[in-house]
XYZ file of C-alpha atoms in Angstrom:
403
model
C -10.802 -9.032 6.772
C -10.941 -6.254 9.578
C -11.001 -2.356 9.609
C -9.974 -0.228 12.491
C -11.461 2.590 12.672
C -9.472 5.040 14.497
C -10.948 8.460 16.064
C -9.133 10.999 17.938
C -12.054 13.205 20.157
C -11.244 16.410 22.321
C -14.640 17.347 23.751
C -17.484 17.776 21.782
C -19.547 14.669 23.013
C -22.677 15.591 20.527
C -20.312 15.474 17.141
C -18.373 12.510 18.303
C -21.933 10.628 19.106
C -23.561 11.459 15.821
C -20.551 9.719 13.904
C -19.919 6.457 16.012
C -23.771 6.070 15.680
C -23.429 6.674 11.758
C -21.087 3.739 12.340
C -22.536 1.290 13.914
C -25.564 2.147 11.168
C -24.048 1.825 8.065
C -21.280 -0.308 8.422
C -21.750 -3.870 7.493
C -18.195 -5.559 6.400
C -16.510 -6.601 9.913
C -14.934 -3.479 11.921
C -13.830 -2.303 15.190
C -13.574 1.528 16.437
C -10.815 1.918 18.514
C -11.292 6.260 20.162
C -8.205 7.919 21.562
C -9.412 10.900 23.099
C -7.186 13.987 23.483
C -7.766 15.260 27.301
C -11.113 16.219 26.877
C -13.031 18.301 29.793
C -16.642 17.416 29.124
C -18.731 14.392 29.194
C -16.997 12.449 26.461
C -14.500 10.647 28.812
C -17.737 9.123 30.786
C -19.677 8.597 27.917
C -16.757 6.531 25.929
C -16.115 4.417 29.181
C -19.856 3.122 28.880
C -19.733 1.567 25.365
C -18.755 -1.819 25.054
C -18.035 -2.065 21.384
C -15.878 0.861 21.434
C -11.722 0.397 22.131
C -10.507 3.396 24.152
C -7.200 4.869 25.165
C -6.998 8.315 27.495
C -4.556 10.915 27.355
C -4.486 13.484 30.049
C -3.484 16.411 27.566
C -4.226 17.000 23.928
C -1.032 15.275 22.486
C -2.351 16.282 18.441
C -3.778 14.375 15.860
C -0.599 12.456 15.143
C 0.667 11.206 18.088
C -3.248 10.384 19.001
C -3.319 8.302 15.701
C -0.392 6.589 16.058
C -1.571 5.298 19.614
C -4.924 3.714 18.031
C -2.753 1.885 15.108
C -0.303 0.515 17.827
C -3.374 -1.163 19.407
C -5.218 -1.946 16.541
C -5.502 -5.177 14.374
C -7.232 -4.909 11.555
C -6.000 -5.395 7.721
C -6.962 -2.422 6.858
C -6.537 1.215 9.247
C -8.891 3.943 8.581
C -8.051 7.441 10.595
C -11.706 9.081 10.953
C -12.535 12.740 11.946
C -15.520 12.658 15.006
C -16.774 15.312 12.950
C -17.962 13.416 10.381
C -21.252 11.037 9.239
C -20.744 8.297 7.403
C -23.345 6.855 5.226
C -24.422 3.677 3.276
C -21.703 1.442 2.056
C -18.973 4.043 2.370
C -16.730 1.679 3.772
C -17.387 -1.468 1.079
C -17.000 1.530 -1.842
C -13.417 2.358 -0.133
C -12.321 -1.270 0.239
C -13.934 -2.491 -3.081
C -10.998 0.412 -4.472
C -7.841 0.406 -1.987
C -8.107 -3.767 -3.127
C -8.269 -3.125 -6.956
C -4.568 -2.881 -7.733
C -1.434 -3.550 -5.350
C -0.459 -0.533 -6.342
C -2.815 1.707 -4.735
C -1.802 2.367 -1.044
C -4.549 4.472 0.429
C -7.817 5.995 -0.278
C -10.172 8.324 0.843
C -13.868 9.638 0.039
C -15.862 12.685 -1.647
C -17.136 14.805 1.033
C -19.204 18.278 1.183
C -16.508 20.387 2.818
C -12.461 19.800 2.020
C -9.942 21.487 1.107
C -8.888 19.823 -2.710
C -10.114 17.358 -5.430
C -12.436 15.531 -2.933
C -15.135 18.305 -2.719
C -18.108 18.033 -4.175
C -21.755 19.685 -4.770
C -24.530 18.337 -2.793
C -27.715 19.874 -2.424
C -29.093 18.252 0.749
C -29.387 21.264 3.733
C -30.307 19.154 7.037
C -29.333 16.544 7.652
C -31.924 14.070 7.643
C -31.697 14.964 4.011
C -28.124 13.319 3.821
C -28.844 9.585 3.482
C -30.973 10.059 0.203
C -28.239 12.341 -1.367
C -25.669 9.817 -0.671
C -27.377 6.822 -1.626
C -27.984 8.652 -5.223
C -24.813 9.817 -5.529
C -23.135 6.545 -4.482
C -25.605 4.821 -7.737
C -24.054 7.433 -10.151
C -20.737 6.812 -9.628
C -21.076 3.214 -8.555
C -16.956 1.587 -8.657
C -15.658 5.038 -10.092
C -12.210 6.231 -8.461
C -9.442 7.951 -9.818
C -5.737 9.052 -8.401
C -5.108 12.029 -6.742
C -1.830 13.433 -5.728
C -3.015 14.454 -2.110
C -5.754 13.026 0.476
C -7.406 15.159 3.100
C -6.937 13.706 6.641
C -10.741 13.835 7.385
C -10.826 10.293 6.124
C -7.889 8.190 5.206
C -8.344 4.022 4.556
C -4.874 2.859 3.779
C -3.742 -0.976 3.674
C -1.889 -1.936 6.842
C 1.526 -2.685 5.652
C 1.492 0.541 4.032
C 1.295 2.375 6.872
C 3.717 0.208 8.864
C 6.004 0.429 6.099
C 6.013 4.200 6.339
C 5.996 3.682 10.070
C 2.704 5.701 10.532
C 2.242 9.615 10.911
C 5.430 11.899 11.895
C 4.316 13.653 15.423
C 6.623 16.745 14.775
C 3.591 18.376 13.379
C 1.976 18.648 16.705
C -1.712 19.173 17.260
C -1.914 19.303 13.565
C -1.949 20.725 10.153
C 0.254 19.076 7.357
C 0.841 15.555 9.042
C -1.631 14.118 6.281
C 0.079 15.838 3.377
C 3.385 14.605 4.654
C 1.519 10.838 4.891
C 0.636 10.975 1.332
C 4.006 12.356 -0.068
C 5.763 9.493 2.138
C 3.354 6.879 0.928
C 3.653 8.041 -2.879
C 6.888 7.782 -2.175
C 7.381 4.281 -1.203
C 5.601 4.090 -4.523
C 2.259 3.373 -3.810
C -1.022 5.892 -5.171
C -3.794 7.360 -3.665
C -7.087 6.826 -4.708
C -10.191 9.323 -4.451
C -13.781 7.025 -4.282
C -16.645 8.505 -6.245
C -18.555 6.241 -5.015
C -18.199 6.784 -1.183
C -19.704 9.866 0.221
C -19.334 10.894 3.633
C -20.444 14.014 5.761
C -18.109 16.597 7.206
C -18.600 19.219 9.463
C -15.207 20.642 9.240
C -12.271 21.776 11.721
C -14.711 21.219 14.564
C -11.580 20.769 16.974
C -9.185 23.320 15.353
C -12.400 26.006 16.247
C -11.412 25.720 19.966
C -8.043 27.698 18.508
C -8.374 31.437 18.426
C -7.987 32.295 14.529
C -4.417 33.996 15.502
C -3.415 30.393 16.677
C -4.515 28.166 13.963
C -2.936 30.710 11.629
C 0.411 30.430 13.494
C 0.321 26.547 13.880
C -0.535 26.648 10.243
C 2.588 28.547 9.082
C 4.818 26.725 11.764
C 3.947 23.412 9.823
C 4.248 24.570 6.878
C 8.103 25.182 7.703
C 8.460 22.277 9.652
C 7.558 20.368 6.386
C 9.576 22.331 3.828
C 12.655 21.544 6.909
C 11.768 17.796 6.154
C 11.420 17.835 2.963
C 14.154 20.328 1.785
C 11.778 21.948 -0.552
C 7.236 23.447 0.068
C 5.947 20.341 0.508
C 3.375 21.153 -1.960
C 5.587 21.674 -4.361
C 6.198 17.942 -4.145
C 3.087 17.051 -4.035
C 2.281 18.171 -6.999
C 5.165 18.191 -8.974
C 5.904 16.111 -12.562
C 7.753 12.590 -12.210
C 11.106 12.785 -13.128
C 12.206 11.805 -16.400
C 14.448 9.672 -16.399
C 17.215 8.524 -18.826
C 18.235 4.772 -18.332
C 21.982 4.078 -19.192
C 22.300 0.479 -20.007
C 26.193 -0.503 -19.812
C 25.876 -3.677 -22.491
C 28.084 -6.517 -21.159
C 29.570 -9.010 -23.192
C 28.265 -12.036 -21.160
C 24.997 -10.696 -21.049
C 22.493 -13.136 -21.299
C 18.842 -13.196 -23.950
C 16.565 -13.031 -19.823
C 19.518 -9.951 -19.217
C 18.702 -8.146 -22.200
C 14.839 -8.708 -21.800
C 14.814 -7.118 -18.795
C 16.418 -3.372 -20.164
C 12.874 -3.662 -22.029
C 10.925 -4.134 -19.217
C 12.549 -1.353 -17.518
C 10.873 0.839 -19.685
C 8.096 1.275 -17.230
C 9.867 3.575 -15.121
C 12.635 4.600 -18.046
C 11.443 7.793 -20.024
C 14.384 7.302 -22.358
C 16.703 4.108 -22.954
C 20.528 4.176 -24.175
C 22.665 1.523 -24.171
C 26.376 1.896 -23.525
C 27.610 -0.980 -25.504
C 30.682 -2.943 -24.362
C 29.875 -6.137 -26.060
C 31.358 -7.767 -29.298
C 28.427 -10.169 -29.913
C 26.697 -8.999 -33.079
C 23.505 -10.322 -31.667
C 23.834 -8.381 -28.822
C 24.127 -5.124 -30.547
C 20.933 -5.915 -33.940
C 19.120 -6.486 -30.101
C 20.381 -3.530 -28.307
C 19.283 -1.302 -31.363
C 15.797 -2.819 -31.067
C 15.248 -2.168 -27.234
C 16.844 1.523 -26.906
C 16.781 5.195 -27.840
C 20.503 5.387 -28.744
C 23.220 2.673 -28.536
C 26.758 4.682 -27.830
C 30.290 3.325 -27.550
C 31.227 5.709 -24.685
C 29.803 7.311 -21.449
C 30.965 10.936 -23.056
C 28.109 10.235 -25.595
C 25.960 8.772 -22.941
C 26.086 12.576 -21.771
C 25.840 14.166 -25.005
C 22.400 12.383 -26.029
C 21.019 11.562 -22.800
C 18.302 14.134 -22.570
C 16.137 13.789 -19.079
C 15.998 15.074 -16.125
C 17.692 12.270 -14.436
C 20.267 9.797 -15.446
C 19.900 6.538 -13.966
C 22.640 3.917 -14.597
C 22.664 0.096 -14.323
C 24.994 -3.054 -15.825
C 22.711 -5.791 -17.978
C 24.190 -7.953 -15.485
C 22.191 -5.905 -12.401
C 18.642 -5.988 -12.056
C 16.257 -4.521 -9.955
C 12.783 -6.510 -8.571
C 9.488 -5.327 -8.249
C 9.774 -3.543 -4.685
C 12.781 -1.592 -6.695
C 11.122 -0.810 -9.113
C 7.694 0.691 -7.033
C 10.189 2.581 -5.277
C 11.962 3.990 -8.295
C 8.475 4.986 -9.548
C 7.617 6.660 -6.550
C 10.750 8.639 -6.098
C 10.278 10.146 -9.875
C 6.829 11.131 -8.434
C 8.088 13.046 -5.337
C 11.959 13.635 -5.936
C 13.001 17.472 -4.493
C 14.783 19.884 -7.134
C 17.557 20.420 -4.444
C 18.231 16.832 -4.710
C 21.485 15.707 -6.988
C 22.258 12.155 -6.468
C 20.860 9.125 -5.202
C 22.059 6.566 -3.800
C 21.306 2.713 -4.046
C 22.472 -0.159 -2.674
C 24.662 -2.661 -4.671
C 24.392 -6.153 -3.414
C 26.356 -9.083 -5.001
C 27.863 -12.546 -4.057
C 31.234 -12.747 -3.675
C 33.035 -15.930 -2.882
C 30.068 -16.746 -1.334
C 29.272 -14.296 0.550
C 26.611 -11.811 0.224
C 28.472 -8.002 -0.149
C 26.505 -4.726 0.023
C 27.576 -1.525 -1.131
C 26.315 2.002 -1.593
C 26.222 4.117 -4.300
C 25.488 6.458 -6.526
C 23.314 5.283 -9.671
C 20.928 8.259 -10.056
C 22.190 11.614 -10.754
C 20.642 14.813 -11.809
C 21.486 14.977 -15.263
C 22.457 18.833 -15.223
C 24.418 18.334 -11.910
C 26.875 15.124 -12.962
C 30.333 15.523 -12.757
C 31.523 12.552 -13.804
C 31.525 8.640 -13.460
C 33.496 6.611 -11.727
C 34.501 3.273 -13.642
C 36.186 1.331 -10.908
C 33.244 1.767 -8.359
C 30.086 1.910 -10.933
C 28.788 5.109 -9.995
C 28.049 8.368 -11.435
C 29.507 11.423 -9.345
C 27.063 14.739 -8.852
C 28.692 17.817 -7.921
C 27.430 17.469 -4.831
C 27.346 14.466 -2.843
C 26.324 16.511 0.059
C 22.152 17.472 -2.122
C 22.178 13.537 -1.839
C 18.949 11.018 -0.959
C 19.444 7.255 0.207
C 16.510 5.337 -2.125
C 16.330 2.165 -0.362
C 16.205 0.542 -3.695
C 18.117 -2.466 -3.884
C 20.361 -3.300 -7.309
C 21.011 -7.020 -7.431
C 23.966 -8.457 -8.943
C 23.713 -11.533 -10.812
């Protein structure tokens, strides 16, 4: 198993030396460093053409930190991508620490390390100040919080180690942001999104200089590019993007319309929905006494109506399914990750119903996910509940299988 390590540079030769040599030092798992370098005017352009174990691509202007990422992940092929600031040192096993964590659960879709100088959760105290004094620090600190990690909402871009097909699934960083600012938070909110979590590691500690490119801006730029990004997200998003960052998940209220040919494996499943259901009521349409003593066991309520689905449903979303629907594991990660991100002007969602008909597979889209305070109404002959409006609307990509 390969990392690429990807590093944008624009000028400063010195920084970008002292980190690919911190590198090729202190990283022993199997690795290549693939540099796109950002027009720079100085010596860096000769100085990257002379090493052999270093993958290079040249752009003739500085074409910003996302586009310059994206062109090392095109060209790269390891199973794992890690986007690296020049302006940092890296330090004993900082790279097996991240690994050892972004491997521990499927669930976890990118990490990223403690540092000395960050904006957010992965600051920390150090008390080297030179740094030959570094490596001791780090090797300490890495023994005291040896296989310690915990989730974070938000990852710096200073250091970011995500799994491949995560970041192919989210089709890599969104160049509208320009020479930068924001295209990491809007990474993280798309990844925790697709439902996957980020991961800060304890145990991997890595040196940063800080904004050593941005400080070719003058202040008045940076602060300009900085509030230009900002809107630029919040246009994206609909909504600050940090107020999705860090919002609450959703809670959601599961209605469970209680078929009478459902099935002991259908009615199993409304209790393993309860991972991503905050509340459970189940609409019951079924005769079968056995049905109902179970439907009383699995759920909140059980109602004989969808007007007291709406009187006792009490989240902030209502999410409605058939016991003969189901949704798989991809489904439900994406389910999970939309209650983690979901934008308060958003109303309805939309999912995809696919079922076989004569034979033939059918797909369909609609609404199954309404905010609760927002619903109009439901639609019997098409399954779907209606929001007020279907304009404040989001296509999931979740998938509700018919069976």
């Amino acid at each position: 198993m390969k990392t690429s390590i990807v590093i944008l540079t624009h000028n400063q030769l010195a920084i970008t030396q002292l980190c690919i040599e911190s590198i090729r030092k202190y990283t022993s798992l199997p690795y290549e460093i693939i540099v796109t370098d950002n027009g720079s005017t100085d010596e860096t352009v000769g100085w990257l053409q002379e090493q052999d174990d270093i993958r290079t691509l040249f752009n003739q202007e500085n074409l910003g930190f996302a586009k310059g990422c994206n062109q090392g992940l095109k060209i790269a092929d390891g199973d794992y991508i890690l986007f690296l600031n020049n302006d940092t040192i890296v330090t004993t096993g900082w790279l097996e620490a991240m690994l050892r964590t972004l491997e521990s659960d499927p669930k976890i879709g990118m990490v990223g390390p403690v540092t000395n100088y960050v904006s957010g959760r992965q600051l920390i105290q150090v008390n080297y100040t030179e740094i030959d004094q570094l490596e001791q620090f780090a090797a300490q600190h890495a023994a005291a919080y040896r296989g310690m990690s915990y989730e974070s909402e938000r990852l710096v871009g200073f250091c970011l180690c995500v799994k491949r097909s995560v970041i192919e699934e989210v089709n890599g960083f969104d160049e509208r942001f320009g020479l930068g600012n924001y295209e990491d938070d809007d990474l993280c909110l798309r990844i925790r999104r697709r439902g996957y979590t980020l991961h800060i590691v304890q145990d991997s500690f890595i040196h940063h200089f800080g904004h050593m490119t941005m400080k070719i801006l003058q202040d008045s730029n940076l602060t300009e590019l900085l509030a230009v990004n900002r809107v630029k997200a919040a246009e994206k998003w609909g909504d600050d993007i940090f107020n999705l960052i860090y919002r609450q998940p959703a809670p959601v209220t599961l209605i469970m319309i209680l078929e009478h040919n459902s099935t002991p494996e259908d009615l199993a499943a409304i209790e393993g929905l309860r991972a991503v259901a905050d509340e459970i009521i189940i609409w019951n349409k079924s005769t079968n006494v056995e049905h109902l003593v179970e439907a009383k066991r699995i759920a909140d309520r059980v109602v004989q109506s969808f007007e007291e689905t709406r009187i006792y449903s009490s989240k902030e979303f209502l999410l409605l399914l058939s016991s003969s629907e189901h949704i798989n594991d991809d489904g439900l990660r994406l389910l999970d990750g939309l209650k983690r991100t979901i934008g308060n002007h958003i109303e309805g969602v939309r999912m995809t119903i696919v079922s076989n008909e004569a034979g033939a597979e059918a797909a369909t889209d609609r609404f199954r996910m309404v905010r609760r305070e927002r619903l109009l109404g439901w639609d019997p002959a098409s399954k779907q509940l209606i929001p007020f409006n279907a304009g404040a609307a989001l296509h999931s990509g979740i998938v509700v299988h018919v069976n």
